[in-house]
């Protein structure tokens, strides 16, 4: 083992929680490594509904602490990354056979006032017979409540946390599985298996297990414990259909079974509908939508939209597994969405922190709490810093996206405007680092399809740990919605050749 292989902290898992913890800890001055067995955000963190939200529905389960903390986080996260996070208005139609209007009003009153709303606009009542939001709906809906929450590109949130962690000194290891972690000389000795079959052994003073749905599996398989049953795995699926409505607001619909679902404008030409909530027992790596879920989501959408939504409208689906802390709730949708941290071991006794549950929205707070505990376990470094920190490319005002886009349009007047808007959404102020001196669309290299050019692909490989066409098409971007099979194959060929060249 060389001096390079000795870390203060090794984080298992490159989802939103693992990368958030690595970022916070590296920024406070710890020597950090993070191991992700597949791609960054390849687990639950790219399969969310993508809301930065308090969780209106959790009020019904009296989860006031969680809702308040998450509501406060909305504007903190928005300010840290206004390119990938932005406010959205949600239209909740009132339906007389479901929750009463007074209950919805009370919930939204609490939602408006529980936590730190400064820039987000308050709730208002809509007349759906007049408002544009009523137009795509079936006749009969007269009133709706419109409230604020936020939207996030979940997979990019993860990669930007990883990028920031690396810029602050962390070592980010992708396609690297923790196969064994054993207590050794007061700390940990960890065996890492890379995708090419090679092994590396490192040591760390403290271990963080942020394995998401695999958290129990890590405890059993890598740490050699007999048993672990801390998380309840709950599957959630989404369908993406051709655009169902023209405006930019989302719908928050109630279902007859008491559950709720969203219909959200997605990637310009599409509508995202989800989610389901179903206990899950298989391998989280193979999770996929089933026929029952597809029917459920189509039927739910058809309760509200005037235009029939059919299987033929579905262009993509995705599924994820929520790693919920097992609080013994009987129904999947009732299990707590709050996170739980379990620390064990002292300073000289292999300290370990297991992370259970959590949401995209609370990942920064969770990370802060984990690193506060690390502080107490292996000795303090710098103070908390992420509340006012910016993620890479997010260094402009929360309400300043259009101004930032206009500033970059002045630099790149000859660039395809649709492409530039997408790039500024994905990379913010980092776009000039990607484009360098290129000013025309013709200078951007090979076009792989959609608006995906070689210059961006090269950046994603060099700076964002992309290692396959899938990483690029479905996580670093959503250009997968735009490429045909031949284009995907050509991109895969290019990525393989490029990575092969880097490894020689
Ligand atoms: P993951 O993202 O799963 O990361 C764990 C990582 O650990 C994986 O990438 C895995 O490959 C890696 N790993 C596991 N074992 C090993 C090992 N041995 N070695 C190396 N790496 C390993 N939250 C919100 O705030 N808003 C929402 O709208 C929202 N919607 C959701 C909708 C659905 C359907 C689901 C499923 C979740 C939703 N969530 C939402 C919750 C949120 O997505 C999750 O809480 C969050 O992504 C969990 O992140 P994580 O880092 O804990 O887990």
Coordinates of C-alpha atoms and ligand atoms in Angstrom, one line a residue:
X1 CA 0.0 0.0 0.0
X2 CA 1.4 3.4 -0.9
X3 CA 0.8 6.7 0.9
X4 CA -1.8 7.5 -1.8
X5 CA -3.9 4.6 -0.6
X6 CA -4.5 5.9 2.9
X7 CA -7.6 8.0 3.4
X8 CA -9.4 9.6 6.3
X9 CA -12.8 8.5 4.9
X10 CA -13.9 5.9 2.3
X11 CA -17.5 6.4 1.0
X12 CA -19.2 3.4 -0.5
X13 CA -21.8 4.5 -3.1
X14 CA -21.9 7.2 -5.8
X15 CA -25.5 8.2 -5.4
X16 CA -26.7 11.6 -4.2
X17 CA -25.9 10.7 -0.6
X18 CA -22.5 9.3 -1.1
X19 CA -21.3 12.1 -3.5
X20 CA -22.9 14.7 -1.2
X21 CA -21.0 13.3 1.8
X22 CA -17.7 13.1 -0.2
X23 CA -18.1 16.7 -1.3
X24 CA -18.9 18.0 2.2
X25 CA -16.0 16.1 3.8
X26 CA -13.4 17.0 1.1
X27 CA -14.4 20.6 1.5
X28 CA -13.8 20.5 5.2
X29 CA -10.3 19.1 4.6
X30 CA -10.6 15.3 5.0
X31 CA -8.8 13.0 2.7
X32 CA -11.6 11.2 0.9
X33 CA -12.2 8.4 -1.6
X34 CA -15.5 7.3 -3.0
X35 CA -16.1 4.0 -4.6
X36 CA -19.1 3.4 -7.0
X37 CA -19.5 -0.1 -8.4
X38 CA -21.2 1.1 -11.6
X39 CA -21.8 4.6 -12.9
X40 CA -22.4 7.6 -10.7
X41 CA -26.2 7.9 -10.1
X42 CA -26.8 4.5 -11.7
X43 CA -28.8 3.4 -8.6
X44 CA -31.9 5.2 -7.2
X45 CA -30.5 8.7 -7.8
X46 CA -31.3 8.8 -11.5
X47 CA -34.8 7.2 -11.1
X48 CA -36.6 9.8 -9.0
X49 CA -39.6 12.0 -9.9
X50 CA -36.9 14.7 -9.7
X51 CA -38.7 17.1 -7.3
X52 CA -37.0 19.3 -4.8
X53 CA -40.0 19.3 -2.6
X54 CA -41.2 19.4 1.0
X55 CA -43.5 16.5 0.2
X56 CA -47.1 17.8 0.5
X57 CA -48.3 14.2 0.9
X58 CA -46.1 13.5 3.9
X59 CA -48.1 16.1 6.0
X60 CA -50.8 13.4 6.0
X61 CA -48.4 11.1 7.8
X62 CA -47.5 14.0 10.3
X63 CA -43.9 14.0 9.1
X64 CA -43.6 17.7 10.0
X65 CA -39.8 17.7 10.8
X66 CA -39.0 16.0 7.4
X67 CA -41.4 18.4 5.5
X68 CA -40.0 21.5 7.2
X69 CA -36.3 20.5 6.7
X70 CA -37.1 19.6 3.0
X71 CA -39.0 22.9 2.4
X72 CA -36.1 24.9 3.8
X73 CA -33.7 23.0 1.5
X74 CA -35.6 23.9 -1.6
X75 CA -34.3 27.4 -1.8
X76 CA -30.8 26.4 -0.5
X77 CA -30.4 23.8 -3.3
X78 CA -31.9 26.1 -5.9
X79 CA -29.3 28.8 -5.0
X80 CA -26.5 26.3 -5.1
X81 CA -27.2 25.0 -8.6
X82 CA -29.7 27.3 -10.5
X83 CA -28.8 25.6 -13.8
X84 CA -30.0 22.2 -12.9
X85 CA -32.6 23.2 -10.2
X86 CA -35.5 25.5 -10.8
X87 CA -38.9 26.4 -9.3
X88 CA -42.1 24.8 -10.7
X89 CA -45.7 25.5 -10.1
X90 CA -47.9 22.5 -9.3
X91 CA -51.6 22.5 -10.2
X92 CA -53.7 20.3 -7.8
X93 CA -57.3 20.0 -9.2
X94 CA -60.0 19.7 -6.5
X95 CA -62.1 16.6 -7.0
X96 CA -65.2 16.5 -4.7
X97 CA -65.1 12.8 -4.1
X98 CA -61.5 12.8 -2.8
X99 CA -59.8 14.9 -0.2
X100 CA -62.0 17.8 1.0
X101 CA -61.1 21.4 -0.1
X102 CA -60.5 22.5 3.5
X103 CA -57.9 19.8 4.0
X104 CA -56.1 20.8 0.8
X105 CA -56.2 24.4 1.8
X106 CA -54.9 23.6 5.3
X107 CA -52.1 21.4 3.9
X108 CA -51.0 24.1 1.5
X109 CA -51.2 26.8 4.2
X110 CA -48.8 24.7 6.2
X111 CA -46.7 24.1 3.1
X112 CA -46.4 27.8 2.4
X113 CA -45.5 28.7 6.0
X114 CA -43.6 25.8 7.6
X115 CA -40.2 26.5 6.1
X116 CA -38.1 29.4 4.8
X117 CA -39.9 30.4 1.6
X118 CA -38.3 33.6 0.3
X119 CA -38.3 33.6 -3.5
X120 CA -40.9 30.9 -4.3
X121 CA -44.4 32.3 -4.9
X122 CA -47.2 31.3 -2.5
X123 CA -50.3 29.2 -3.2
X124 CA -53.2 30.6 -5.2
X125 CA -56.6 29.3 -6.3
X126 CA -57.3 28.7 -10.0
X127 CA -60.5 28.8 -11.9
X128 CA -60.0 25.9 -14.3
X129 CA -62.8 27.0 -16.6
X130 CA -60.7 30.1 -17.3
X131 CA -57.1 29.1 -16.7
X132 CA -55.0 27.4 -19.4
X133 CA -54.2 24.6 -16.9
X134 CA -57.9 23.5 -17.2
X135 CA -57.7 23.0 -21.0
X136 CA -56.0 19.6 -21.3
X137 CA -58.2 18.1 -18.5
X138 CA -61.6 16.4 -18.8
X139 CA -64.6 18.6 -18.4
X140 CA -65.9 19.0 -14.9
X141 CA -62.8 20.2 -13.0
X142 CA -63.6 23.7 -11.9
X143 CA -61.2 24.6 -9.2
X144 CA -57.5 23.9 -8.5
X145 CA -54.8 25.0 -6.1
X146 CA -51.5 26.0 -7.5
X147 CA -48.4 25.9 -5.3
X148 CA -44.6 26.0 -5.6
X149 CA -41.9 23.3 -5.4
X150 CA -38.7 22.7 -7.3
X151 CA -37.3 20.5 -10.1
X152 CA -33.9 19.0 -10.3
X153 CA -31.9 17.0 -12.9
X154 CA -31.2 14.2 -10.4
X155 CA -28.4 12.4 -12.2
X156 CA -26.6 15.7 -12.9
X157 CA -26.9 16.7 -9.2
X158 CA -25.0 13.6 -8.4
X159 CA -22.3 14.1 -11.0
X160 CA -21.8 17.8 -9.9
X161 CA -21.5 16.7 -6.3
X162 CA -18.8 14.3 -7.4
X163 CA -17.1 16.9 -9.6
X164 CA -17.0 19.4 -6.7
X165 CA -15.7 16.7 -4.3
X166 CA -12.9 15.9 -6.8
X167 CA -12.1 19.6 -7.3
X168 CA -11.7 19.7 -3.5
X169 CA -9.3 16.8 -3.5
X170 CA -11.5 13.6 -3.2
X171 CA -10.6 10.6 -5.3
X172 CA -13.7 9.4 -7.2
X173 CA -13.5 5.8 -8.3
X174 CA -16.2 4.6 -10.7
X175 CA -16.8 1.0 -11.8
X176 CA -15.1 0.1 -8.6
X177 CA -16.9 -2.2 -6.2
X178 CA -16.1 -2.5 -2.5
X179 CA -15.8 -6.3 -2.1
X180 CA -14.4 -6.4 1.4
X181 CA -14.2 -4.0 4.3
X182 CA -12.6 -5.3 7.5
X183 CA -11.5 -3.5 10.7
X184 CA -7.7 -3.3 10.8
X185 CA -5.4 -1.4 13.2
X186 CA -8.1 0.8 14.5
X187 CA -9.4 1.7 11.0
X188 CA -10.5 -0.2 7.9
X189 CA -8.8 -2.2 5.2
X190 CA -10.8 -2.2 2.0
X191 CA -10.6 -4.3 -1.1
X192 CA -11.8 -2.7 -4.3
X193 CA -12.5 -4.6 -7.5
X194 CA -12.4 -2.7 -10.7
X195 CA -14.5 -3.5 -13.8
X196 CA -11.4 -4.8 -15.6
X197 CA -10.9 -7.4 -12.9
X198 CA -8.0 -5.7 -11.2
X199 CA -7.9 -5.3 -7.4
X200 CA -6.7 -2.4 -5.2
X201 CA -6.4 -2.4 -1.4
X202 CA -6.8 0.9 0.4
X203 CA -7.1 1.9 4.1
X204 CA -9.3 4.4 5.7
X205 CA -9.8 5.7 9.2
X206 CA -13.6 5.8 8.8
X207 CA -16.1 4.1 6.5
X208 CA -19.4 5.5 5.3
X209 CA -21.9 3.0 3.8
X210 CA -24.1 5.0 1.5
X211 CA -25.1 2.0 -0.6
X212 CA -28.7 3.1 -1.0
X213 CA -30.8 -0.1 -1.7
X214 CA -27.6 -2.1 -1.4
X215 CA -26.8 -0.8 2.1
X216 CA -27.8 -4.0 3.9
X217 CA -26.0 -6.1 1.2
X218 CA -22.8 -4.1 1.8
X219 CA -23.1 -4.9 5.6
X220 CA -23.5 -8.6 4.9
X221 CA -21.3 -9.2 1.9
X222 CA -18.5 -6.7 2.3
X223 CA -18.4 -6.5 6.1
X224 CA -19.0 -10.2 6.7
X225 CA -22.0 -9.7 9.1
X226 CA -24.5 -12.5 9.3
X227 CA -27.6 -10.5 8.7
X228 CA -28.9 -6.9 8.2
X229 CA -32.5 -5.8 7.7
X230 CA -32.6 -2.1 8.0
X231 CA -34.1 -1.0 4.7
X232 CA -37.4 -1.7 3.1
X233 CA -37.1 -1.7 -0.7
X234 CA -40.0 0.1 -2.4
X235 CA -40.1 0.2 -6.2
X236 CA -41.3 3.2 -8.1
X237 CA -41.8 3.5 -11.9
X238 CA -42.4 6.3 -14.3
X239 CA -43.5 6.5 -17.9
X240 CA -42.5 9.2 -20.3
X241 CA -45.1 10.0 -23.0
X242 CA -45.3 12.5 -25.9
X243 CA -46.3 15.9 -24.5
X244 CA -49.8 16.0 -23.2
X245 CA -50.0 19.8 -22.6
X246 CA -48.4 23.0 -23.8
X247 CA -47.8 25.0 -20.6
X248 CA -44.9 24.8 -18.2
X249 CA -46.7 23.9 -15.0
X250 CA -47.0 20.4 -13.4
X251 CA -50.0 18.5 -12.3
X252 CA -50.4 17.0 -8.9
X253 CA -53.3 14.5 -9.2
X254 CA -55.0 12.4 -6.6
X255 CA -56.0 8.9 -7.3
X256 CA -59.1 7.1 -6.2
X257 CA -57.0 4.7 -4.0
X258 CA -55.7 7.7 -2.0
X259 CA -52.3 7.8 -3.7
X260 CA -51.1 10.7 -5.7
X261 CA -49.1 11.1 -8.9
X262 CA -47.5 13.8 -11.0
X263 CA -47.6 14.8 -14.7
X264 CA -44.6 17.0 -15.4
X265 CA -43.4 18.8 -18.5
X266 CA -40.2 16.9 -19.5
X267 CA -37.3 17.6 -21.8
X268 CA -39.4 19.9 -24.0
X269 CA -41.4 17.4 -26.0
X270 CA -42.5 15.0 -23.4
X271 CA -44.6 14.5 -20.2
X272 CA -43.3 12.5 -17.2
X273 CA -45.9 10.5 -15.3
X274 CA -45.3 8.8 -12.0
X275 CA -44.9 7.2 -9.7
X276 CA -45.9 3.8 -8.4
X277 CA -45.2 2.5 -4.9
X278 CA -44.7 -1.2 -4.6
X279 CA -42.7 -3.4 -2.2
X280 CA -39.7 -5.0 -4.0
X281 CA -37.7 -8.1 -3.3
X282 CA -35.4 -8.6 -6.2
X283 CA -31.9 -7.3 -7.2
X284 CA -32.2 -3.4 -7.4
X285 CA -29.9 -3.5 -10.4
X286 CA -32.5 -5.2 -12.5
X287 CA -35.5 -3.2 -11.5
X288 CA -37.9 -2.4 -14.3
X289 CA -41.6 -1.4 -14.8
X290 CA -44.1 -4.3 -14.9
X291 CA -47.4 -4.5 -16.9
X292 CA -49.5 -3.8 -13.8
X293 CA -47.6 -0.5 -13.1
X294 CA -47.9 0.6 -16.7
X295 CA -51.6 0.0 -16.6
X296 CA -51.9 1.8 -13.3
X297 CA -50.2 4.9 -14.5
X298 CA -52.1 5.0 -17.8
X299 CA -55.4 4.5 -16.0
X300 CA -54.5 7.2 -13.5
X301 CA -53.6 9.7 -16.3
X302 CA -56.8 8.8 -18.2
X303 CA -58.9 9.8 -15.2
X304 CA -57.7 13.4 -15.7
X305 CA -56.6 14.1 -19.2
X306 CA -59.2 14.6 -22.0
X307 CA -56.9 13.1 -24.6
X308 CA -56.6 9.3 -24.3
X309 CA -53.1 8.3 -23.1
X310 CA -52.2 4.8 -24.5
X311 CA -49.3 2.4 -24.5
X312 CA -48.3 3.8 -28.0
X313 CA -47.6 7.2 -26.4
X314 CA -44.9 5.7 -24.1
X315 CA -41.4 6.6 -25.4
X316 CA -39.5 5.6 -22.3
X317 CA -39.9 4.2 -18.8
X318 CA -37.6 4.0 -15.8
X319 CA -37.8 2.5 -12.4
X320 CA -35.9 2.8 -9.1
X321 CA -35.9 1.3 -5.7
X322 CA -36.4 3.6 -2.7
X323 CA -34.2 2.4 0.2
X324 CA -36.6 3.4 3.0
X325 CA -35.7 2.9 6.6
X326 CA -37.8 0.0 7.8
X327 CA -40.1 1.6 10.4
X328 CA -42.6 -1.3 10.2
X329 CA -45.2 0.6 8.3
X330 CA -47.8 -1.7 6.8
X331 CA -48.2 0.0 3.4
X332 CA -45.3 0.9 1.1
X333 CA -46.5 4.5 0.6
X334 CA -46.7 5.0 4.4
X335 CA -43.1 4.0 5.2
X336 CA -41.1 7.1 6.4
X337 CA -39.2 9.1 3.8
X338 CA -36.9 10.4 6.5
X339 CA -33.3 9.4 6.7
X340 CA -31.6 7.5 9.6
X341 CA -27.9 7.5 10.4
X342 CA -26.4 4.7 12.5
X343 CA -22.9 5.2 13.7
X344 CA -20.8 2.6 15.4
X345 CA -17.2 2.1 16.6
X346 CA -15.0 4.8 18.2
X347 CA -11.9 6.7 17.1
X348 CA -9.6 3.7 17.3
X349 CA -12.2 1.0 16.7
X350 CA -13.1 1.1 13.0
X351 CA -15.7 3.8 13.0
X352 CA -18.6 3.2 10.6
X353 CA -21.6 5.3 9.6
X354 CA -24.5 3.5 7.8
X355 CA -26.9 5.8 5.9
X356 CA -30.5 4.6 5.5
X357 CA -33.3 6.3 3.5
X358 CA -33.2 10.0 2.5
X359 CA -34.4 12.0 -0.4
X360 CA -32.7 14.0 -3.2
X361 CA -34.0 17.1 -1.4
X362 CA -32.4 16.4 1.9
X363 CA -29.1 15.0 0.6
X364 CA -27.1 18.2 1.5
X365 CA -28.5 18.2 5.1
X366 CA -27.9 14.5 5.5
X367 CA -24.3 14.9 4.3
X368 CA -23.7 17.8 6.7
X369 CA -25.0 15.7 9.6
X370 CA -22.8 12.7 8.5
X371 CA -19.7 14.9 8.4
X372 CA -20.6 16.5 11.7
X373 CA -20.6 13.0 13.2
X374 CA -17.3 12.2 11.5
X375 CA -15.9 15.3 13.1
X376 CA -16.7 13.8 16.5
X377 CA -15.4 10.3 15.6
X378 CA -12.0 11.0 14.0
X379 CA -11.3 14.6 14.9
X380 CA -12.5 17.9 13.5
X381 CA -11.3 19.6 10.3
X382 CA -13.0 22.7 8.8
X383 CA -16.5 24.1 9.6
X384 CA -19.7 23.4 7.8
X385 CA -19.7 25.2 4.4
X386 CA -22.2 23.7 1.9
X387 CA -25.2 25.9 2.8
X388 CA -23.7 28.8 0.9
X389 CA -21.5 26.7 -1.5
X390 CA -22.1 26.5 -5.2
X391 CA -22.1 23.4 -7.3
X392 CA -19.9 23.6 -10.5
X393 CA -21.4 25.9 -13.0
X394 CA -24.0 27.2 -10.6
X395 CA -22.3 30.5 -9.7
X396 CA -25.1 32.9 -10.8
X397 CA -28.2 34.2 -9.1
X398 CA -31.1 31.7 -8.4
X399 CA -33.4 33.8 -10.6
X400 CA -30.7 34.6 -13.1
X401 CA -30.9 31.7 -15.6
X402 CA -32.3 33.7 -18.5
X403 CA -29.7 36.4 -17.9
X404 CA -26.9 33.8 -17.9
X405 CA -28.2 32.3 -21.1
X406 CA -28.3 35.8 -22.7
X407 CA -24.7 36.4 -21.6
X408 CA -23.6 33.2 -23.2
X409 CA -25.7 33.9 -26.4
X410 CA -23.7 37.1 -26.8
X411 CA -20.5 35.0 -26.6
X412 CA -21.8 32.3 -29.0
X413 CA -24.3 34.1 -31.4
X414 CA -23.7 31.5 -34.1
X415 CA -24.5 28.4 -32.0
X416 CA -27.7 26.5 -32.4
X417 CA -29.9 28.3 -29.8
X418 CA -31.6 25.0 -28.7
X419 CA -28.2 23.4 -28.1
X420 CA -26.9 26.4 -26.2
X421 CA -30.0 26.4 -23.9
X422 CA -29.5 22.7 -23.2
X423 CA -25.8 23.2 -22.5
X424 CA -26.4 26.1 -20.1
X425 CA -29.1 24.1 -18.3
X426 CA -26.6 21.2 -17.9
X427 CA -23.3 23.0 -17.3
X428 CA -24.2 26.6 -16.3
X429 CA -21.2 28.9 -16.3
X430 CA -18.9 26.0 -17.2
X431 CA -20.1 26.0 -20.9
X432 CA -17.1 28.2 -22.1
X433 CA -14.7 25.6 -20.5
X434 CA -16.3 22.9 -22.7
X435 CA -16.5 24.9 -25.9
X436 CA -13.2 26.7 -25.6
X437 CA -12.6 28.8 -28.7
X438 CA -15.3 27.1 -30.8
X439 CA -17.9 29.6 -31.9
X440 CA -19.9 27.8 -34.6
X441 CA -22.0 24.6 -34.5
X442 CA -19.8 23.3 -37.3
X443 CA -16.7 23.5 -35.0
X444 CA -18.2 21.1 -32.4
X445 CA -17.0 17.8 -34.0
X446 CA -19.0 14.8 -34.9
X447 CA -22.8 15.0 -34.4
X448 CA -24.0 11.8 -32.8
X449 CA -27.7 12.6 -33.0
X450 CA -30.1 15.0 -31.2
X451 CA -27.9 17.9 -30.2
X452 CA -25.1 15.7 -28.9
X453 CA -21.7 16.7 -30.4
X454 CA -18.2 15.2 -29.9
X455 CA -17.0 18.2 -27.9
X456 CA -19.6 17.5 -25.2
X457 CA -18.9 13.7 -25.3
X458 CA -15.2 14.3 -24.8
X459 CA -15.9 16.6 -21.8
X460 CA -18.2 14.0 -20.2
X461 CA -15.5 11.3 -20.5
X462 CA -12.6 13.5 -19.3
X463 CA -14.4 15.5 -16.6
X464 CA -17.5 13.6 -15.6
X465 CA -16.4 10.0 -15.4
X466 CA -18.7 8.8 -18.3
X467 CA -17.5 5.4 -19.5
X468 CA -20.3 4.2 -21.8
X469 CA -22.9 5.5 -24.2
X470 CA -25.6 4.8 -21.6
X471 CA -23.9 7.0 -19.0
X472 CA -24.0 9.9 -21.6
X473 CA -27.5 9.3 -23.0
X474 CA -29.5 8.5 -19.9
X475 CA -27.6 10.2 -17.0
X476 CA -25.2 13.0 -18.0
X477 CA -27.9 14.1 -20.5
X478 CA -31.3 12.8 -21.6
X479 CA -30.2 12.7 -25.3
X480 CA -31.2 9.0 -25.2
X481 CA -34.7 10.3 -26.0
X482 CA -33.4 11.7 -29.3
X483 CA -31.1 9.1 -30.7
X484 CA -32.0 6.1 -32.9
X485 CA -30.4 2.7 -32.5
X486 CA -27.8 3.2 -35.2
X487 CA -26.8 6.5 -33.6
X488 CA -26.5 4.9 -30.2
X489 CA -24.2 2.2 -31.7
X490 CA -22.0 4.8 -33.3
X491 CA -21.7 6.7 -30.0
X492 CA -20.9 3.5 -28.2
X493 CA -18.2 2.7 -30.7
X494 CA -16.7 6.2 -30.3
X495 CA -16.8 6.1 -26.5
X496 CA -15.1 2.7 -26.4
X497 CA -12.4 3.8 -28.8
X498 CA -11.8 7.0 -26.8
X499 CA -11.6 5.2 -23.5
X500 CA -9.4 2.5 -24.9
X501 CA -7.1 5.3 -26.1
X502 CA -7.0 6.9 -22.6
X503 CA -6.1 3.6 -21.0
X504 CA -3.1 2.9 -23.3
Ligands
LIG1 P1 -28.4 5.4 -4.7 O1 -28.6 6.4 -5.6 O2 -29.0 4.1 -5.0 O3 -26.8 5.2 -4.5 C1 -26.2 4.0 -3.9 C2 -25.0 3.6 -4.8 O4 -24.2 2.7 -4.1 C3 -25.4 3.0 -6.1 O5 -25.1 3.8 -7.2 C4 -24.7 1.6 -6.1 O6 -24.2 1.2 -7.4 C5 -23.6 1.9 -5.1 N1 -23.1 0.7 -4.4 C6 -23.9 -0.3 -3.8 N2 -23.0 -1.2 -3.3 C7 -21.8 -0.9 -3.6 C8 -20.5 -1.5 -3.4 N3 -20.4 -2.7 -2.7 N4 -19.4 -0.9 -3.9 C9 -19.5 0.3 -4.5 N5 -20.7 0.9 -4.8 C10 -21.8 0.3 -4.3 N6 -36.4 12.2 -3.7 C11 -36.7 13.5 -3.8 O7 -36.1 14.3 -3.1 N7 -37.6 13.9 -4.8 C12 -38.2 13.1 -5.6 O8 -39.0 13.5 -6.4 C13 -38.0 11.7 -5.4 N8 -38.6 10.8 -6.2 C14 -38.4 9.5 -6.1 C15 -39.0 8.6 -6.9 C16 -38.7 7.3 -6.9 C17 -39.5 6.3 -7.8 C18 -37.7 6.8 -6.1 C19 -37.2 5.3 -6.2 C20 -37.0 7.7 -5.3 C21 -37.3 9.0 -5.2 N9 -36.7 9.9 -4.4 C22 -37.0 11.3 -4.5 C23 -35.7 9.5 -3.4 C24 -34.3 9.6 -3.9 O9 -34.2 9.3 -5.3 C25 -33.4 8.6 -3.1 O10 -33.6 8.8 -1.7 C26 -31.9 8.9 -3.3 O11 -31.6 8.9 -4.7 C27 -31.1 7.8 -2.6 O12 -29.8 8.0 -2.9 P2 -28.6 7.1 -2.4 O13 -27.3 7.8 -2.7 O14 -28.9 6.8 -0.9 O15 -28.8 5.7 -3.2

